[in-house]
CSV table of C-alpha atoms in Angstrom, one decimal:
chain,number,residue,atom,x,y,z
A,1,UNK,CA,57.9,-47.3,22.2
A,2,UNK,CA,61.3,-47.0,23.8
A,3,UNK,CA,63.0,-46.6,20.4
A,4,UNK,CA,60.4,-43.9,19.5
A,5,UNK,CA,61.1,-41.9,22.6
A,6,UNK,CA,64.8,-42.4,22.3
A,7,UNK,CA,64.8,-40.6,19.0
A,8,UNK,CA,62.6,-37.8,20.3
A,9,UNK,CA,64.1,-36.7,23.5
A,10,UNK,CA,62.3,-33.3,23.5
A,11,UNK,CA,58.9,-35.1,23.5
A,12,UNK,CA,60.0,-37.3,26.4
A,13,UNK,CA,61.3,-34.4,28.4
A,14,UNK,CA,58.0,-32.4,27.8
A,15,UNK,CA,55.9,-35.3,29.0
A,16,UNK,CA,58.1,-35.9,32.0
A,17,UNK,CA,58.0,-32.2,32.9
A,18,UNK,CA,54.2,-32.1,32.5
A,19,UNK,CA,53.8,-35.2,34.8
A,20,UNK,CA,56.1,-33.6,37.4
A,21,UNK,CA,54.2,-30.3,37.3
A,22,UNK,CA,50.8,-32.0,37.5
A,23,UNK,CA,52.0,-34.2,40.4
A,24,UNK,CA,53.3,-31.2,42.3
A,25,UNK,CA,50.0,-29.3,41.9
A,26,UNK,CA,47.9,-32.3,42.9
A,27,UNK,CA,50.1,-32.9,46.0
A,28,UNK,CA,49.6,-29.3,47.2
A,29,UNK,CA,45.8,-29.7,46.9
A,30,UNK,CA,45.6,-33.2,48.4
A,31,UNK,CA,43.4,-33.1,51.6
A,32,UNK,CA,45.4,-34.3,54.6
A,33,UNK,CA,43.6,-36.3,57.3
A,34,UNK,CA,44.3,-39.2,59.7
A,35,UNK,CA,41.5,-41.3,58.4
A,36,UNK,CA,40.1,-41.9,54.9
A,37,UNK,CA,36.7,-40.5,53.9
A,38,UNK,CA,34.1,-43.1,54.5
A,39,UNK,CA,30.4,-42.7,53.5
A,40,UNK,CA,28.3,-45.9,53.7
A,41,UNK,CA,24.6,-45.9,52.9
A,42,UNK,CA,23.6,-45.9,56.6
A,43,UNK,CA,22.6,-43.4,59.2
A,44,UNK,CA,22.7,-43.4,63.0
A,45,UNK,CA,19.8,-41.9,65.0
A,46,UNK,CA,20.1,-41.5,68.7
A,47,UNK,CA,18.0,-40.0,71.5
A,48,UNK,CA,18.1,-40.0,75.3
A,49,UNK,CA,15.5,-39.9,78.1
A,50,UNK,CA,17.2,-39.7,81.4
A,51,UNK,CA,15.8,-42.0,84.1
A,52,UNK,CA,13.5,-44.0,81.8
A,53,UNK,CA,13.5,-47.8,81.8
A,54,UNK,CA,14.2,-49.7,78.6
A,55,UNK,CA,10.4,-50.6,78.3
A,56,UNK,CA,9.4,-46.9,78.5
A,57,UNK,CA,12.1,-45.9,76.0
A,58,UNK,CA,11.0,-48.6,73.6
A,59,UNK,CA,7.3,-47.7,73.9
A,60,UNK,CA,7.3,-43.9,74.0
A,61,UNK,CA,10.6,-43.0,72.2
A,62,UNK,CA,12.0,-45.7,70.0
A,63,UNK,CA,8.8,-46.9,68.4
A,64,UNK,CA,7.5,-43.4,67.4
A,65,UNK,CA,10.9,-42.5,65.9
A,66,UNK,CA,11.1,-45.8,64.0
A,67,UNK,CA,7.6,-45.3,62.6
A,68,UNK,CA,8.5,-41.8,61.4
A,69,UNK,CA,11.8,-42.9,59.8
A,70,UNK,CA,10.2,-45.8,57.9
A,71,UNK,CA,8.1,-43.4,55.8
A,72,UNK,CA,11.1,-41.6,54.4
A,73,UNK,CA,11.9,-42.4,50.8
A,74,UNK,CA,15.0,-44.4,50.3
A,75,UNK,CA,14.9,-46.1,53.7
A,76,UNK,CA,15.3,-49.9,53.3
A,77,UNK,CA,15.5,-51.2,56.9
A,78,UNK,CA,15.6,-49.7,60.4
A,79,UNK,CA,17.2,-51.6,63.4
A,80,UNK,CA,16.7,-50.2,66.9
A,81,UNK,CA,18.0,-50.8,70.4
A,82,UNK,CA,16.5,-49.5,73.6
A,83,UNK,CA,18.4,-49.3,76.9
A,84,UNK,CA,18.2,-47.4,80.2
A,85,UNK,CA,17.6,-43.8,79.1
A,86,UNK,CA,19.0,-44.3,75.6
A,87,UNK,CA,17.5,-45.1,72.2
A,88,UNK,CA,19.7,-46.0,69.2
A,89,UNK,CA,18.5,-46.7,65.7
A,90,UNK,CA,20.5,-47.8,62.6
A,91,UNK,CA,18.9,-46.8,59.3
A,92,UNK,CA,20.0,-48.7,56.2
A,93,UNK,CA,19.3,-47.0,52.9
A,94,UNK,CA,18.6,-48.4,49.5
A,95,UNK,CA,21.4,-48.6,47.0
A,96,UNK,CA,21.9,-45.3,45.1
A,97,UNK,CA,20.1,-43.2,47.7
A,98,UNK,CA,21.7,-39.8,48.4
A,99,UNK,CA,22.8,-40.0,52.1
A,100,UNK,CA,22.7,-36.2,52.6
A,101,UNK,CA,19.1,-35.9,51.2
A,102,UNK,CA,18.0,-38.9,53.3
A,103,UNK,CA,19.4,-37.3,56.4
A,104,UNK,CA,17.6,-34.1,55.8
A,105,UNK,CA,14.3,-35.9,55.2
A,106,UNK,CA,14.7,-37.8,58.5
A,107,UNK,CA,15.4,-34.6,60.3
A,108,UNK,CA,12.2,-33.1,58.9
A,109,UNK,CA,10.2,-36.1,60.1
A,110,UNK,CA,11.8,-35.9,63.6
A,111,UNK,CA,11.0,-32.2,63.8
A,112,UNK,CA,7.3,-32.9,63.2
A,113,UNK,CA,7.5,-35.7,65.8
A,114,UNK,CA,9.1,-33.5,68.5
A,115,UNK,CA,5.8,-32.3,70.1
A,116,UNK,CA,4.6,-35.9,70.6
A,117,UNK,CA,7.7,-37.1,72.5
A,118,UNK,CA,7.5,-37.3,76.3
A,119,UNK,CA,8.7,-34.4,78.5
A,120,UNK,CA,12.4,-34.6,79.3
A,121,UNK,CA,13.5,-36.3,76.0
A,122,UNK,CA,16.6,-34.8,74.4
A,123,UNK,CA,16.0,-34.0,70.7
A,124,UNK,CA,17.0,-36.9,68.5
A,125,UNK,CA,20.3,-36.5,66.5
A,126,UNK,CA,21.1,-37.9,63.1
A,127,UNK,CA,24.6,-38.7,62.0
A,128,UNK,CA,26.5,-40.7,59.4
A,129,UNK,CA,27.2,-44.3,60.2
A,130,UNK,CA,31.0,-45.1,60.5
A,131,UNK,CA,32.1,-48.7,60.6
A,132,UNK,CA,34.0,-49.9,63.6
A,133,UNK,CA,37.7,-49.2,63.4
A,134,UNK,CA,37.3,-46.2,61.1
A,135,UNK,CA,36.0,-43.8,63.7
A,136,UNK,CA,37.8,-40.5,63.6
A,137,UNK,CA,38.6,-38.5,66.7
A,138,UNK,CA,37.4,-34.9,66.9
A,139,UNK,CA,39.7,-32.6,65.1
A,140,UNK,CA,39.8,-30.1,68.0
A,141,UNK,CA,38.6,-30.2,71.6
A,142,UNK,CA,38.1,-26.9,73.4
A,143,UNK,CA,37.0,-26.2,77.0
A,144,UNK,CA,35.0,-23.1,77.5
A,145,UNK,CA,34.9,-21.9,81.2
A,146,UNK,CA,33.7,-18.9,83.1
A,147,UNK,CA,32.3,-17.7,86.5
A,148,UNK,CA,28.7,-18.3,85.5
A,149,UNK,CA,26.0,-20.9,86.0
A,150,UNK,CA,26.1,-24.1,83.8
A,151,UNK,CA,23.1,-23.0,81.9
A,152,UNK,CA,24.6,-19.6,81.0
A,153,UNK,CA,27.8,-21.1,79.8
A,154,UNK,CA,26.0,-23.8,77.8
A,155,UNK,CA,23.6,-21.2,76.3
A,156,UNK,CA,26.6,-19.0,75.3
A,157,UNK,CA,28.3,-22.0,73.6
A,158,UNK,CA,25.2,-22.9,71.6
A,159,UNK,CA,24.2,-19.3,70.6
A,160,UNK,CA,27.6,-17.5,70.2
A,161,UNK,CA,30.3,-20.1,69.6
A,162,UNK,CA,28.8,-23.0,67.7
A,163,UNK,CA,27.3,-20.8,64.8
A,164,UNK,CA,30.7,-19.1,64.3
A,165,UNK,CA,32.5,-22.4,64.1
A,166,UNK,CA,30.0,-24.0,61.8
A,167,UNK,CA,30.6,-21.2,59.4
A,168,UNK,CA,34.3,-22.2,59.2
A,169,UNK,CA,35.1,-24.0,55.9
A,170,UNK,CA,35.8,-27.7,56.5
A,171,UNK,CA,33.9,-28.0,59.7
A,172,UNK,CA,31.2,-30.7,59.6
A,173,UNK,CA,29.7,-30.2,63.1
A,174,UNK,CA,30.3,-29.0,66.6
A,175,UNK,CA,29.2,-31.0,69.7
A,176,UNK,CA,29.1,-29.6,73.2
A,177,UNK,CA,29.1,-31.6,76.5
A,178,UNK,CA,28.6,-30.4,80.0
A,179,UNK,CA,26.7,-27.3,81.3
A,180,UNK,CA,23.0,-27.4,81.8
A,181,UNK,CA,19.8,-27.2,79.8
A,182,UNK,CA,18.0,-24.0,80.4
A,183,UNK,CA,14.2,-24.6,80.5
A,184,UNK,CA,11.1,-23.1,81.9
A,185,UNK,CA,9.7,-24.4,85.2
A,186,UNK,CA,5.9,-24.1,85.7
A,187,UNK,CA,4.8,-24.5,89.4
A,188,UNK,CA,1.1,-24.5,90.2
A,189,UNK,CA,-0.9,-24.5,93.4
A,190,UNK,CA,-2.9,-27.7,93.5
A,191,UNK,CA,-5.4,-26.4,96.0
A,192,UNK,CA,-6.2,-23.3,93.9
A,193,UNK,CA,-6.7,-25.4,90.8
A,194,UNK,CA,-9.2,-27.6,92.7
A,195,UNK,CA,-11.1,-24.5,93.8
A,196,UNK,CA,-11.4,-23.3,90.2
A,197,UNK,CA,-12.2,-26.8,88.9
A,198,UNK,CA,-9.2,-26.9,86.6
A,199,UNK,CA,-7.3,-30.2,86.1
A,200,UNK,CA,-3.5,-29.9,85.9
A,201,UNK,CA,-3.7,-31.6,82.5
A,202,UNK,CA,-5.2,-28.3,81.2
A,203,UNK,CA,-2.0,-26.5,82.0
A,204,UNK,CA,0.0,-29.2,80.3
A,205,UNK,CA,-2.2,-29.0,77.2
A,206,UNK,CA,-1.7,-25.2,77.1
A,207,UNK,CA,2.1,-25.6,77.2
A,208,UNK,CA,2.0,-28.4,74.6
A,209,UNK,CA,0.1,-26.2,72.2
A,210,UNK,CA,2.4,-23.2,72.7
A,211,UNK,CA,4.9,-24.6,70.2
A,212,UNK,CA,3.3,-25.5,66.9
A,213,UNK,CA,4.9,-27.2,63.9
A,214,UNK,CA,2.4,-28.2,61.3
A,215,UNK,CA,2.8,-29.2,57.6
A,216,UNK,CA,0.8,-27.0,55.3
A,217,UNK,CA,1.5,-28.7,52.0
A,218,UNK,CA,3.8,-28.6,49.1
A,219,UNK,CA,4.9,-25.6,47.1
A,220,UNK,CA,5.8,-26.2,43.5
A,221,UNK,CA,8.3,-24.3,41.3
A,222,UNK,CA,8.3,-25.9,37.9
A,223,UNK,CA,9.8,-29.4,38.2
A,224,UNK,CA,10.8,-28.8,41.8
A,225,UNK,CA,8.8,-28.9,45.0
A,226,UNK,CA,9.4,-28.1,48.7
A,227,UNK,CA,7.5,-28.7,51.9
A,228,UNK,CA,5.9,-25.7,53.6
A,229,UNK,CA,5.7,-25.9,57.4
A,230,UNK,CA,4.1,-23.6,60.0
A,231,UNK,CA,6.4,-23.1,63.0
A,232,UNK,CA,5.4,-20.9,65.9
A,233,UNK,CA,6.7,-20.8,69.5
A,234,UNK,CA,6.9,-18.4,72.4
A,235,UNK,CA,10.1,-16.2,72.6
A,236,UNK,CA,10.0,-15.0,76.2
A,237,UNK,CA,8.5,-16.1,79.5
A,238,UNK,CA,5.9,-13.3,79.3
A,239,UNK,CA,4.4,-15.0,76.2
A,240,UNK,CA,3.8,-18.2,78.3
A,241,UNK,CA,2.0,-16.2,81.0
A,242,UNK,CA,-0.5,-15.1,78.3
A,243,UNK,CA,-1.4,-18.7,77.2
A,244,UNK,CA,-5.2,-19.3,77.6
A,245,UNK,CA,-6.3,-22.2,79.9
A,246,UNK,CA,-9.9,-23.3,79.6
A,247,UNK,CA,-11.9,-23.7,82.8
A,248,UNK,CA,-15.4,-24.9,83.7
A,249,UNK,CA,-18.3,-22.8,82.5
A,250,UNK,CA,-16.5,-21.5,79.5
A,251,UNK,CA,-14.1,-19.3,81.5
A,252,UNK,CA,-10.7,-18.7,80.2
A,253,UNK,CA,-7.8,-18.0,82.5
A,254,UNK,CA,-4.2,-16.8,82.0
A,255,UNK,CA,-1.5,-19.4,82.6
A,256,UNK,CA,0.4,-16.7,84.6
A,257,UNK,CA,-2.6,-16.3,87.0
A,258,UNK,CA,-2.7,-20.1,87.7
A,259,UNK,CA,1.0,-20.9,88.0
A,260,UNK,CA,4.4,-19.5,88.7
A,261,UNK,CA,6.6,-19.5,85.6
A,262,UNK,CA,10.4,-19.1,85.9
A,263,UNK,CA,13.6,-20.1,84.2
A,264,UNK,CA,15.4,-23.2,85.5
A,265,UNK,CA,18.5,-25.2,84.7
A,266,UNK,CA,18.8,-29.0,84.5
A,267,UNK,CA,22.3,-30.4,84.7
A,268,UNK,CA,21.1,-34.0,84.3
A,269,UNK,CA,23.2,-34.9,87.4
A,270,UNK,CA,26.4,-33.9,85.5
A,271,UNK,CA,28.8,-31.3,86.8
A,272,UNK,CA,31.9,-30.2,84.8
A,273,UNK,CA,34.4,-27.7,86.1
A,274,UNK,CA,37.9,-26.5,85.1
A,275,UNK,CA,40.0,-24.8,87.8
A,276,UNK,CA,36.9,-24.4,90.0
A,277,UNK,CA,34.9,-22.7,87.2
A,278,UNK,CA,31.9,-23.9,85.3
A,279,UNK,CA,33.1,-25.5,82.0
A,280,UNK,CA,31.6,-26.9,78.8
A,281,UNK,CA,33.6,-29.2,76.4
A,282,UNK,CA,33.4,-28.3,72.7
A,283,UNK,CA,34.4,-30.9,70.0
A,284,UNK,CA,34.9,-29.9,66.4
A,285,UNK,CA,34.5,-32.5,63.7
A,286,UNK,CA,36.1,-32.3,60.2
A,287,UNK,CA,34.1,-32.4,57.0
A,288,UNK,CA,34.9,-35.5,54.9
A,289,UNK,CA,37.4,-34.5,52.2
A,290,UNK,CA,38.6,-31.4,54.1
A,291,UNK,CA,42.2,-30.8,54.9
A,292,UNK,CA,42.7,-31.4,58.7
A,293,UNK,CA,45.6,-29.1,59.1
A,294,UNK,CA,44.1,-26.1,57.3
A,295,UNK,CA,40.7,-26.6,58.9
A,296,UNK,CA,42.2,-26.7,62.4
A,297,UNK,CA,44.1,-23.5,61.7
A,298,UNK,CA,40.9,-21.8,60.6
A,299,UNK,CA,39.1,-23.0,63.7
A,300,UNK,CA,41.9,-21.7,65.9
A,301,UNK,CA,41.8,-18.3,64.2
A,302,UNK,CA,38.0,-18.2,64.7
A,303,UNK,CA,38.3,-19.0,68.4
A,304,UNK,CA,41.0,-16.3,68.8
A,305,UNK,CA,38.7,-13.8,67.1
A,306,UNK,CA,36.0,-14.6,69.6
A,307,UNK,CA,38.2,-13.8,72.6
A,308,UNK,CA,37.1,-10.5,74.2
A,309,UNK,CA,33.8,-10.4,72.4
A,310,UNK,CA,31.9,-12.6,74.8
A,311,UNK,CA,30.9,-12.3,78.5
A,312,UNK,CA,33.7,-11.0,80.8
A,313,UNK,CA,35.6,-13.9,82.3
A,314,UNK,CA,34.9,-16.4,79.6
A,315,UNK,CA,38.1,-18.2,78.5
A,316,UNK,CA,39.0,-20.9,76.0
A,317,UNK,CA,41.4,-23.8,76.6
A,318,UNK,CA,42.6,-25.9,73.7
A,319,UNK,CA,42.5,-29.4,75.2
A,320,UNK,CA,43.4,-31.5,72.2
A,321,UNK,CA,44.4,-30.8,68.6
A,322,UNK,CA,44.9,-33.9,66.4
A,323,UNK,CA,46.3,-31.8,63.5
A,324,UNK,CA,49.5,-31.1,65.5
A,325,UNK,CA,50.5,-34.7,65.6
A,326,UNK,CA,49.6,-35.1,62.0
A,327,UNK,CA,51.7,-32.1,61.0
A,328,UNK,CA,54.7,-33.4,63.0
A,329,UNK,CA,54.4,-36.8,61.3
A,330,UNK,CA,54.3,-35.3,57.8
A,331,UNK,CA,57.2,-32.9,58.5
A,332,UNK,CA,59.2,-35.9,59.8
A,333,UNK,CA,58.3,-37.9,56.7
A,334,UNK,CA,59.3,-35.0,54.4
A,335,UNK,CA,62.6,-34.5,56.2
A,336,UNK,CA,63.4,-38.2,55.9
A,337,UNK,CA,62.5,-38.2,52.2
A,338,UNK,CA,64.7,-35.2,51.5
A,339,UNK,CA,67.6,-36.8,53.3
A,340,UNK,CA,67.2,-40.1,51.4
A,341,UNK,CA,67.0,-38.2,48.1
A,342,UNK,CA,70.1,-36.2,48.9
A,343,UNK,CA,72.0,-39.3,50.0
A,344,UNK,CA,71.2,-41.2,46.8
A,345,UNK,CA,72.2,-38.1,44.7
A,346,UNK,CA,75.5,-37.9,46.5
A,347,UNK,CA,76.3,-41.6,46.0
A,348,UNK,CA,75.5,-41.4,42.3
A,349,UNK,CA,77.6,-38.3,41.9
A,350,UNK,CA,80.6,-40.0,43.5
A,351,UNK,CA,80.2,-43.2,41.5
A,352,UNK,CA,79.1,-42.0,38.0
A,353,UNK,CA,81.0,-38.6,38.0
A,354,UNK,CA,78.8,-37.4,35.2
A,355,UNK,CA,76.1,-34.9,35.9
A,356,UNK,CA,74.0,-35.9,32.9
A,357,UNK,CA,73.8,-39.5,34.0
A,358,UNK,CA,73.0,-38.5,37.6
A,359,UNK,CA,70.3,-36.1,36.3
A,360,UNK,CA,68.8,-38.9,34.2
A,361,UNK,CA,68.6,-41.4,37.1
A,362,UNK,CA,67.3,-38.9,39.6
A,363,UNK,CA,64.8,-37.5,37.1
A,364,UNK,CA,63.5,-41.0,36.5
A,365,UNK,CA,63.1,-41.5,40.3
A,366,UNK,CA,61.3,-38.1,40.7
A,367,UNK,CA,59.0,-39.0,37.8
A,368,UNK,CA,58.2,-42.3,39.3
């Protein structure tokens, strides 16, 4: 083979040039990240219930979630752990199961289960399982602060900022921490309910039935099929006031006539401030296979575009950007490589004193 190429230098140069060009194009399109892309056939499901003992979490939170997950196609085994106010489940999938489709199926089952969970339970989350030692830090961490209540800032982050960041190419998810959960507080007069002969459970049943998520069946389109769900819920507090509450004698009362309904905020005993102002931490995760440096640049551009379009006084503080250190390391590596290449070129030029011989050696090194 060496003899064949030695008598056909044009072919050898053409192959070498093609390999160099293909390598350069592949290098420019190579996604850059601090960790390799890892996708194992496992999922992690977690939910929280502040103030609940491990026994309550196991009975009313972990067991229903585990039963719902076991009915999903492709699930091989479910392992669970219940602790104070926290439920964690590890879902092992069968070999060959699509992890993304299994995750979506589990999310559908959990959405149907949402009305049956106790009051105060945070909605369960489903994420990919990452082995220990391969966890990747959030790509970017922002702190959103402003002169508003914790619930207002948290609601602003969820409704205005998170959807914008999730639309950025390369972003896998956005998690927010801090703030408060905005909810509706219903306060009733026990004495008045006793006079009307209405048990407080009737009010709870009326509120539980205000949000309905029911499966209607399957809709078929040729060889494909999809589930059809009925989802209905009140949009404003005034809708809750019109909910019917059944009383004795067949009488029906308005919930607004029996109780005081107002918006409330629950901080879960956590307070987060920055320079004396209410703050919410925002963590942006990178999509597997996406370039960390380019994705971080797109996120920064999106956050810059949001400035001035939100409530007055809202500010963004970039707390951490892992792409900066990664870019510095790559630039340093590139500089060292260029210096080494130039040094070898200079030494060969001084020793060989023939540009064709130097070109042949350096070309072989570049091709390698």
